[in-house]
C-alpha positions as MATLAB code, in Angstrom:
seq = 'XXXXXXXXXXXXXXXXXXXXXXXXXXXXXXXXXXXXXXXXXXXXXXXXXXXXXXXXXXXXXXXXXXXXXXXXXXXXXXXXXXXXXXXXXXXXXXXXXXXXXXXXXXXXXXXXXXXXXXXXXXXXXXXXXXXXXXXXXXXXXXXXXXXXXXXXXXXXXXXXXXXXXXXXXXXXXXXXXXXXXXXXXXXXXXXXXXXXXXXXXXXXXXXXXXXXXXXXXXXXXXXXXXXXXXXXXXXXXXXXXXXXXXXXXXXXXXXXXXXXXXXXXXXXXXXXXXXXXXXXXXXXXXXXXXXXXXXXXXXXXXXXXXXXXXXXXXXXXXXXXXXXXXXXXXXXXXXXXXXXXXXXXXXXXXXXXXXXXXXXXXXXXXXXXXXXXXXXXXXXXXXXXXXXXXXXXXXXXXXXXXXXXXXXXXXXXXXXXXXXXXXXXXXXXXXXXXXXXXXXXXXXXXXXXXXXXXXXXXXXXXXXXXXXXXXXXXXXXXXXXXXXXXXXXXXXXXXXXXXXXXXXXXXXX';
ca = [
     108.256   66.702   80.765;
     110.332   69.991   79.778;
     111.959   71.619   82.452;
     113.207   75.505   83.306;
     117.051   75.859   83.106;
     118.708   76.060   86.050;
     120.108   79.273   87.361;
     123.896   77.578   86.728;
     123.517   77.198   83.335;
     125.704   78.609   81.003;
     123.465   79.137   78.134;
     120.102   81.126   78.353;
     116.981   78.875   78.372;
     114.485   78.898   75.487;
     110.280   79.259   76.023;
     110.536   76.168   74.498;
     112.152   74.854   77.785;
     109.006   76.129   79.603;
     105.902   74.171   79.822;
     103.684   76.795   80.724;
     101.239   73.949   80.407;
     102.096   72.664   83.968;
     100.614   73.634   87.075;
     103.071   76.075   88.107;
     103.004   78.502   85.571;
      98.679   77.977   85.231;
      98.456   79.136   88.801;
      97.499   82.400   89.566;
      99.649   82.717   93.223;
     102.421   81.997   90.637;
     105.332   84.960   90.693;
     107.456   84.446   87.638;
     108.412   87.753   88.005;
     110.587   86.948   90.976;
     112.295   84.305   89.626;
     116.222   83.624   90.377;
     116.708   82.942   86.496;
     115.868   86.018   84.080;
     117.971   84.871   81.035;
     116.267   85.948   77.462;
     114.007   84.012   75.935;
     113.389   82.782   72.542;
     110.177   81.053   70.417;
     109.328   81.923   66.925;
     107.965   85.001   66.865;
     103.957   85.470   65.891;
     103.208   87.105   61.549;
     102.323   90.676   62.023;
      98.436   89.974   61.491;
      98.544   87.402   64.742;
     100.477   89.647   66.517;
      98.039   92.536   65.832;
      95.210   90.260   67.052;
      97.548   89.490   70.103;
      97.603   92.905   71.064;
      93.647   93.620   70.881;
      93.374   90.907   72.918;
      95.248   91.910   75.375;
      93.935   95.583   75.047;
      90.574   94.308   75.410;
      91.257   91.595   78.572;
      93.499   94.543   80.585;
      93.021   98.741   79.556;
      89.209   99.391   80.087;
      89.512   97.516   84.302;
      92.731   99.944   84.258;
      91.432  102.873   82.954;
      87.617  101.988   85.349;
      90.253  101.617   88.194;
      91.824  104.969   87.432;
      88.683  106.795   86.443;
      87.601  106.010   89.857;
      91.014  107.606   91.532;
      90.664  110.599   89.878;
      87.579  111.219   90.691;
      87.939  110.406   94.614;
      90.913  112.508   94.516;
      89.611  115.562   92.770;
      86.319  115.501   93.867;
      86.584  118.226   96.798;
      86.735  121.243   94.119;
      83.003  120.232   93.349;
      82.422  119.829   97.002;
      84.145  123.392   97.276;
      81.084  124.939   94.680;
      78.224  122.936   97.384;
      78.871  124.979  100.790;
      81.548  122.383  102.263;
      84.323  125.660  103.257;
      80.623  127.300  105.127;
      79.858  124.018  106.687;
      83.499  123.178  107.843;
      83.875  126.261  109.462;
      87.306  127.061  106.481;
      88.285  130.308  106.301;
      91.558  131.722  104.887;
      94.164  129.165  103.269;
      92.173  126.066  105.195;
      90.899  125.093  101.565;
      94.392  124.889  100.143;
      96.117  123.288  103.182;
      93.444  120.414  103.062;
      94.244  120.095   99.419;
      98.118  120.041  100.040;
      98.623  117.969  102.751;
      96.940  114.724  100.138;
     100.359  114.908   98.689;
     103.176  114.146  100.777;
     101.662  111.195  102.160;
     100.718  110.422   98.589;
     104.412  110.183   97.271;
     105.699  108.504  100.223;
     103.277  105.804   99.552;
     104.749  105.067   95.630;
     108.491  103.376   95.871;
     107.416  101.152   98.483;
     103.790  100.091   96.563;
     105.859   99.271   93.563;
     108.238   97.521   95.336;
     105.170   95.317   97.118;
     103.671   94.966   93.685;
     107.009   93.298   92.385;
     106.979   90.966   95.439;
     103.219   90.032   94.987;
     100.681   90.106   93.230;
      99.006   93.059   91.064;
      95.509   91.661   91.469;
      95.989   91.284   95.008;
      97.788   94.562   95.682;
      95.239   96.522   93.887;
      92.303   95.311   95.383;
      93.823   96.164   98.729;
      94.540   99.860   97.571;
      91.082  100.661   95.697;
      89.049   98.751   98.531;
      91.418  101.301  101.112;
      90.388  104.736   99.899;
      87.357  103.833   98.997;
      86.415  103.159  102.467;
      88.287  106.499  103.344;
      86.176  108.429  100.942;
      83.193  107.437  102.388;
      84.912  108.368  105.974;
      84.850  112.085  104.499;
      81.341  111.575  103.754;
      80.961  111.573  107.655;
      83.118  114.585  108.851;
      81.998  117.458  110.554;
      84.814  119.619  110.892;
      88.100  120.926  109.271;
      90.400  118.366  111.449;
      88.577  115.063  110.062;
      89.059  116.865  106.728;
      92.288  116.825  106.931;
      92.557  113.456  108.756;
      91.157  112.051  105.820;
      92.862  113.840  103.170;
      95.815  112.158  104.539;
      94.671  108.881  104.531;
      93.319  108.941  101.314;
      96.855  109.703   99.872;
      98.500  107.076  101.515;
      95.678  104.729   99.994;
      96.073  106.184   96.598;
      99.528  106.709   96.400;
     100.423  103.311   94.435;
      97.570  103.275   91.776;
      99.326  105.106   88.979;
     103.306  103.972   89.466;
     101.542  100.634   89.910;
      99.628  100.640   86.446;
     102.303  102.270   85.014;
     104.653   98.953   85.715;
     101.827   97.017   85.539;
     101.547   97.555   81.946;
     105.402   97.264   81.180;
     105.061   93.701   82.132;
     102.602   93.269   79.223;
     103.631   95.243   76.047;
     106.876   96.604   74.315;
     108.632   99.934   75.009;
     107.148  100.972   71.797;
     103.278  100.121   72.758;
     103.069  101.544   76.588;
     103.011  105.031   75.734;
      99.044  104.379   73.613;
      98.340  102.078   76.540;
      99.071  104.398   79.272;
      97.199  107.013   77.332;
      94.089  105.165   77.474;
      94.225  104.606   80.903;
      95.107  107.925   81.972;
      92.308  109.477   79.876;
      90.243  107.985   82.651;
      91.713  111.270   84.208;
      89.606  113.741   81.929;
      86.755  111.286   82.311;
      86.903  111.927   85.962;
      86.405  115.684   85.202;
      84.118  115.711   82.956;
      81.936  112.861   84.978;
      82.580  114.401   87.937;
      81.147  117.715   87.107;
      77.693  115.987   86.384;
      78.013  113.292   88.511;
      78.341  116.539   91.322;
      75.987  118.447   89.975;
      73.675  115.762   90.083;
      74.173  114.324   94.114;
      74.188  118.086   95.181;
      70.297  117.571   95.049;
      70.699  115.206   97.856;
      71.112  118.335  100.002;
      69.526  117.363  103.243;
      68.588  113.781  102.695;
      69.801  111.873  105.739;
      70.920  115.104  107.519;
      73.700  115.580  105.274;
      74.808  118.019  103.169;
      75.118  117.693   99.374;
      79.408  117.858   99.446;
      78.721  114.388  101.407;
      76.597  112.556   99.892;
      79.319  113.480   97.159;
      82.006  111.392   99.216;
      79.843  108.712  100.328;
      78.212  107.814   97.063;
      81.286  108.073   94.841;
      83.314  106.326   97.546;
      81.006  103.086   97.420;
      80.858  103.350   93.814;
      84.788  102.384   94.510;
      84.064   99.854   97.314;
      81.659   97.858   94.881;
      84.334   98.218   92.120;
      86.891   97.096   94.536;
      85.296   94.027   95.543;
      85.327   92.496   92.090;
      89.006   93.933   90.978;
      90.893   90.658   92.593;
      88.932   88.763   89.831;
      89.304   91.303   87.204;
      92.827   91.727   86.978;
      95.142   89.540   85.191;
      98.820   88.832   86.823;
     101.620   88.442   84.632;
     101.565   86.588   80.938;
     102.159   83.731   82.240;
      98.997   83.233   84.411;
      96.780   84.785   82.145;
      93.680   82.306   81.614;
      92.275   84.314   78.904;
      95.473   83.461   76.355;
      96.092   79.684   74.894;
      99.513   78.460   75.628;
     101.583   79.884   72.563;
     100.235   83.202   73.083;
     101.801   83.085   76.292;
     104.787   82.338   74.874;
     104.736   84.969   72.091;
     104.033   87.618   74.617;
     106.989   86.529   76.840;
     109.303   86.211   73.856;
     108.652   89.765   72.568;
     108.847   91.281   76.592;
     112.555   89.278   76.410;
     113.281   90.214   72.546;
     112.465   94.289   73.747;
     114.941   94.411   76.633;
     117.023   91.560   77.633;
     117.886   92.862   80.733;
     117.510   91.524   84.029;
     114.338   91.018   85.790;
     115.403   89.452   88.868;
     114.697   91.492   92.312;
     117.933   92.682   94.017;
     118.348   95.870   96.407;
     121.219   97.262   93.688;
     118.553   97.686   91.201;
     116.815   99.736   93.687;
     120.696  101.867   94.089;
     121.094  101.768   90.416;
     117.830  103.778   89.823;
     118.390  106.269   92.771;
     121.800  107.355   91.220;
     120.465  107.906   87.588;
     120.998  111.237   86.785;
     118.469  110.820   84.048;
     115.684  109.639   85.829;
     116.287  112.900   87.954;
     115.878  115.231   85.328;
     112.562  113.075   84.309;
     111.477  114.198   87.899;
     111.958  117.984   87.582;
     110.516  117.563   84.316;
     107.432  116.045   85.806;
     106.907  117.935   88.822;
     106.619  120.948   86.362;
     104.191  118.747   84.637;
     101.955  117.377   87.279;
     101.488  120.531   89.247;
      99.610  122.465   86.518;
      97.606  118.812   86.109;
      96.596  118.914   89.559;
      95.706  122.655   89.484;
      93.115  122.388   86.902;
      91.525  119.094   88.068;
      91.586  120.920   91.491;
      90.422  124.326   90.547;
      89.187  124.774   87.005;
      85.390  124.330   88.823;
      86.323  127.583   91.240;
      88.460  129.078   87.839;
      85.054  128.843   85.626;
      83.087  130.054   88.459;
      84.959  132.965   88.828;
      84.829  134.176   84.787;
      81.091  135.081   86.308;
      79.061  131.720   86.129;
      76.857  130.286   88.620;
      78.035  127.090   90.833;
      75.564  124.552   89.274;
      76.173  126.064   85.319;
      80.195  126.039   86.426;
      80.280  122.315   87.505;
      78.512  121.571   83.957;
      80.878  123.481   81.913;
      83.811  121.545   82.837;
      82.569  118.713   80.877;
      83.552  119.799   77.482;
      86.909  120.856   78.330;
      87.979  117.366   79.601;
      86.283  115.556   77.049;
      88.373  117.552   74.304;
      91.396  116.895   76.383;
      90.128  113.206   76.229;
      90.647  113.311   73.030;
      93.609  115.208   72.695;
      95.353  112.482   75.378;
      94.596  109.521   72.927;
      95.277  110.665   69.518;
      98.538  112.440   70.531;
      99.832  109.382   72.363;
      98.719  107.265   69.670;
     100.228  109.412   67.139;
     103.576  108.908   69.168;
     103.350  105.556   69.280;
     103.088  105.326   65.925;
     106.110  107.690   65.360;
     108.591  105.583   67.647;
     109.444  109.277   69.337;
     107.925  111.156   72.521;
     110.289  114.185   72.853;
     109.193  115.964   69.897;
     105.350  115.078   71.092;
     106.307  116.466   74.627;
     107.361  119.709   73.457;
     104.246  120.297   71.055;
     102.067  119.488   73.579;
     103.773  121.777   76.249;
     103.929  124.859   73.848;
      99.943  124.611   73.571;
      99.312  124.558   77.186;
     101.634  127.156   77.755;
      99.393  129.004   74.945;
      96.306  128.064   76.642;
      97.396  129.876   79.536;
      98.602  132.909   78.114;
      95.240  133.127   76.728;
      93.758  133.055   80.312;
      96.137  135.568   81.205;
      96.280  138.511   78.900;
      92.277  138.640   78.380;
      89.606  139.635   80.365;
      87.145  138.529   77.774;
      85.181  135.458   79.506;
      84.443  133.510   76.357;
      88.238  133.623   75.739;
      89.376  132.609   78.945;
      87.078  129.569   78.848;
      88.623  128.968   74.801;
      92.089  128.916   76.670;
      90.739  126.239   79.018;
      90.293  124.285   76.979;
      93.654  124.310   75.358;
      95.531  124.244   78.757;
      93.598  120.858   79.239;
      94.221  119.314   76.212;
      98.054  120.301   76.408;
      98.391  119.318   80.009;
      96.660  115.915   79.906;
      98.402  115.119   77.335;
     101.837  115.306   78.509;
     101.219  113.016   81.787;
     101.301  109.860   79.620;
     103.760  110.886   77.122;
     106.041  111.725   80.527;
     105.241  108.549   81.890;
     105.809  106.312   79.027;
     109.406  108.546   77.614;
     110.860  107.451   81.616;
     109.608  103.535   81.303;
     110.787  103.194   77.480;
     114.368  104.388   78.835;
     114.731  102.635   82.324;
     116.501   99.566   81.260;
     115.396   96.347   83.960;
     112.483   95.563   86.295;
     113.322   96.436   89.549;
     115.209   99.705   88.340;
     112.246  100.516   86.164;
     109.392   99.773   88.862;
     111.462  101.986   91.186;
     112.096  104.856   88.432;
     109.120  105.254   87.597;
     107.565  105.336   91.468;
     110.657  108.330   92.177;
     109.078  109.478   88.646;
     105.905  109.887   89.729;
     106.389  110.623   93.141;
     108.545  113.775   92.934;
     105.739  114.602   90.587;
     103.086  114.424   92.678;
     104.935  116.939   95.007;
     103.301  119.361   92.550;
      99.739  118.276   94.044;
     101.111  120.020   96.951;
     102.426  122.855   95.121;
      99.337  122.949   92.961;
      96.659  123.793   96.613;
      98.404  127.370   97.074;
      98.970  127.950   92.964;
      95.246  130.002   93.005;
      94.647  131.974   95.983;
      91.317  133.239   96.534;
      93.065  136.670   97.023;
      93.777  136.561   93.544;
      90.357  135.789   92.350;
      88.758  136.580   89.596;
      91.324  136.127   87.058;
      94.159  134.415   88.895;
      96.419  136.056   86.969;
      99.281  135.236   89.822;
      98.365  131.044   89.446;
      98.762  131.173   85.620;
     102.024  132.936   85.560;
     103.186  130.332   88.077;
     102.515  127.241   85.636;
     103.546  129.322   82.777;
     107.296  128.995   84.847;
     106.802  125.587   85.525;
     105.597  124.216   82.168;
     108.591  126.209   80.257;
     111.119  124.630   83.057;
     110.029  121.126   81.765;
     110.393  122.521   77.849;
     114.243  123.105   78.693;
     115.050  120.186   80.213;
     112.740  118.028   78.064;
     114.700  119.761   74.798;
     118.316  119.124   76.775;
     117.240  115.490   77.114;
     115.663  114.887   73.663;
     119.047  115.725   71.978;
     121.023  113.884   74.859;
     119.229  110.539   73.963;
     119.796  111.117   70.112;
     123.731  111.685   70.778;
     124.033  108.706   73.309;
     122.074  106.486   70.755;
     124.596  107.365   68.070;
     127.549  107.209   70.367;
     126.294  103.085   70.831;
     125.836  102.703   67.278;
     129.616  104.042   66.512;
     130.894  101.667   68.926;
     129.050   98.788   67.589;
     129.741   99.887   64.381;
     133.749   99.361   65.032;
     132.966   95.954   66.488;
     131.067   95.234   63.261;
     127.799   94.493   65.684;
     124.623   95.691   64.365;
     122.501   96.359   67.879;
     120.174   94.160   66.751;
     123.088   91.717   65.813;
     122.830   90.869   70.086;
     122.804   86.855   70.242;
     120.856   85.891   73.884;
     124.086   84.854   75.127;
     125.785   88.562   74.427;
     122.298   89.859   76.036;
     122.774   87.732   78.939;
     126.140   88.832   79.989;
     125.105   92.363   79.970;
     121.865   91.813   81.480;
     123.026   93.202   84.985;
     123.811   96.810   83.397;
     119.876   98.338   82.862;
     120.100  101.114   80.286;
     123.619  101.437   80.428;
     124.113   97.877   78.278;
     125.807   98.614   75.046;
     123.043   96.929   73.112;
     120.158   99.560   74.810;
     118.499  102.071   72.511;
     116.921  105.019   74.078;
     113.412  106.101   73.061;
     113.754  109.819   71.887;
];
């Protein structure tokens, strides 16, 4: 019977050396992420038409739980700007900024919840440490189905972002352990256009349960919480089932599948996978992943102020409440759109800067239009471009950090500081439209105007920063006459420890 190599051995063990046939690698408590021994792997690789069937496969077993999963997050988490159009402020007793505070006060608690969840999800299990999140807010969201004043609001509100808090770092790494630097950012896409599904679903999903004003003594905002929230719950309960592990584990592939997947995961990076704390140091000092953060933030906040307020923002251009909550359909469903076929199309092109920046010049464009014309018709037009822009960029943002964090533990935490300091702009985003300002807001647009053109910069500094560091490694294997693709497992091995700073890394630009 084949056996793994030991973590003494000099030479880096094969997939060949694995029988994933044996128990321990068929079992599902099995972590072979934490394993003491991360050396490369190596198999013969899959033809390009079995590897294309691979990756259906695995597209078809994993995305559409992921994106169900995330669909469902969104829509917990965004759903109080439909309650907002169905009397909840009136019924609360809200007055002044009470609306905005109870939609700030999610956030903090949200992004103090993502390094550790990430961290928890390395240690154990994704199936397991999903099911505990979704079945956790679900269970809060149908506690805000039961409030009956501003406090248990709030109360709520905070519990549902510490609940929430790990889904999307969590999927994010989730799906790094799957597929190639090169294949995350399409993957991610279709996940995350779950997002615009939320908004558009939402709006008639609301419009819809509002009817239930009155049934049961409640009003129509709850019945809003407490039917979407056991939507989750029933989700939840079959999620532990639903969600594959690691490669290694997964039932649904034969044995050399198994192996293919792990040897193209080892061919990609080659970099260590082992969990130590000075992965966890490594990633806090990167400078890089810093600037992915401010680059984010500017980024998220305008995503969370249109999920939050384009309901209140369409009501105001002179709509009723029931006709607004409809016509936010169609401008998340062309953003749907928009968020697949531009990450796909980036994919394809091996490149994400370039995509980043054409995607932030529209929604700056969209907003301009909201800005300089009074015009309804053309204020809703410029919705719909400020969607399709802004969607867009959260998985292009999300897959340029993974593709250049080099190693799992620094990765998992990079992209949780990622998406964390990004999610500070939920806070941000609850005092972006005032109702002072109302009707045209002019005040909130200008402000993610600012923001979206900070991320431009710094996304344009770091776009021609990869290029030059990329060519500076290629010069330097070039006077070593070493291709970087010339790395032999053993060369791969002994820079393993080093992330993104190995010689033999190429950054995604």
């Amino acid at each position: 019977m084949a056996s793994t190599s030991t973590s003494t051995s000099t030479h880096p063990p094969t997939l060949g050396d694995l029988d994933l046939t044996n128990a321990p690698y068929r079992e599902k408590d099995t972590d072979l992420t934490a394993s003491t021994d991360s050396r490369p792997v190596s198999a013969a690789p899959f033809s390009e038409a079995e590897t294309k069937k691979l990756l259906r496969k695995l597209d078809l077993h994993l995305i559409p739980f992921l994106a169900l999963i995330y669909l469902l997050c969104f829509l917990d988490r965004t759903n109080v700007g439909n309650a907002r159009l169905v009397h909840l402020e009136k019924d609360l007793n809200m007055k002044g900024l009470d609306y905005n505070i109870a939609l700030a006060i999610f956030f903090p608690f949200y992004v103090a919840a993502e390094i550790p969840s990430n961290m928890m999800m390395k240690r154990f299990r994704p199936s397991v440490w999903l099911t505990v999140i979704m079945v956790s807010w679900s269970i809060v969201m149908i506690c805000m189905g039961l409030i009956n004043n501003f406090s248990g609001l709030l109360a709520c509100r905070v519990f549902l972002g510490i609940a929430e808090g790990g889904l999307f770092p969590g999927i994010s790494y989730f799906i790094t352990m799957w597929y190639r630097r090169a294949e995350v950012g399409f993957r991610t896409a279709l996940f995350f256009s779950a997002a615009t599904a939320a908004g558009a679903f939402g709006g008639l999903l609301a419009r819809g349960i509002s009817e239930m004003n009155g049934v049961g003594g409640k009003a129509g905002w709850a019945w809003i919480f407490i039917l979407e929230g056991l939507l989750t719950l029933f989700v939840g309960a079959f999620s532990y089932w639903a969600i594959n592990d690691y490669p290694a584990t997964a039932a649904f592939l034969t044995t050399s599948e198994r192996i293919e997947v792990e040897r193209r995961l080892s061919e990609d990076s080659g970099l260590s996978e082992e969990f130590r704390m000075k992965y966890v140091v490594q990633a806090l000092k990167d400078w890089k992943i810093w600037v992915k953060m401010f680059i984010t933030i500017g980024l998220f906040t305008p995503l969370y102020s249109i999920a939050l307020f384009l309901p209140t923002i369409i009501n105001n251009l002179g709509y009723s409440n029931n006709t607004a909550q409809l016509m936010t359909v169609p401008p998340y469903a062309v953003a749907c759109i928009c968020t697949i076929a531009g990450n796909y199309a980036a994919d394809k092109a091996g490149q994400r800067g370039v995509f980043l920046l054409g995607f932030q010049a529209l929604s700056i464009i969209g907003l301009l239009m909201l800005v300089s014309n009074g015009i309804p018709h053309v204020q809703y037009a410029g919705t719909f471009l400020a969607a399709s822009g802004i969607y867009t960029l959260v998985p292009l943002i999300g897959a340029w950090t993974r593709n250049n964090i080099g190693g799992g533990l620094k990765r998992g935490v990079g992209i949780a500081m990622q998406v964390g300091f990004g999610n500070l702009g939920g806070a941000i985003s609850g005092f972006v439209y005032l109702t002072k300002d109302k009707p045209r807001f002019i005040k909130g647009h200008c402000v993610l105007i600012a923001l979206i053109s900070m991320s431009f910069t710094l996304t344009t500094f770091m776009t021609f920063y990869y290029r030059r560091e990329n060519a500076r490694r290629d010069a330097i294997c070039a006077e070593r006459a070493n291709a970087p693709g010339g790395y032999t497992d053993e060369m791969k091995w002994e820079d393993r420890e080093k992330g993104d700073d190995a010689l033999f890394f190429r950054y995604c630009v």
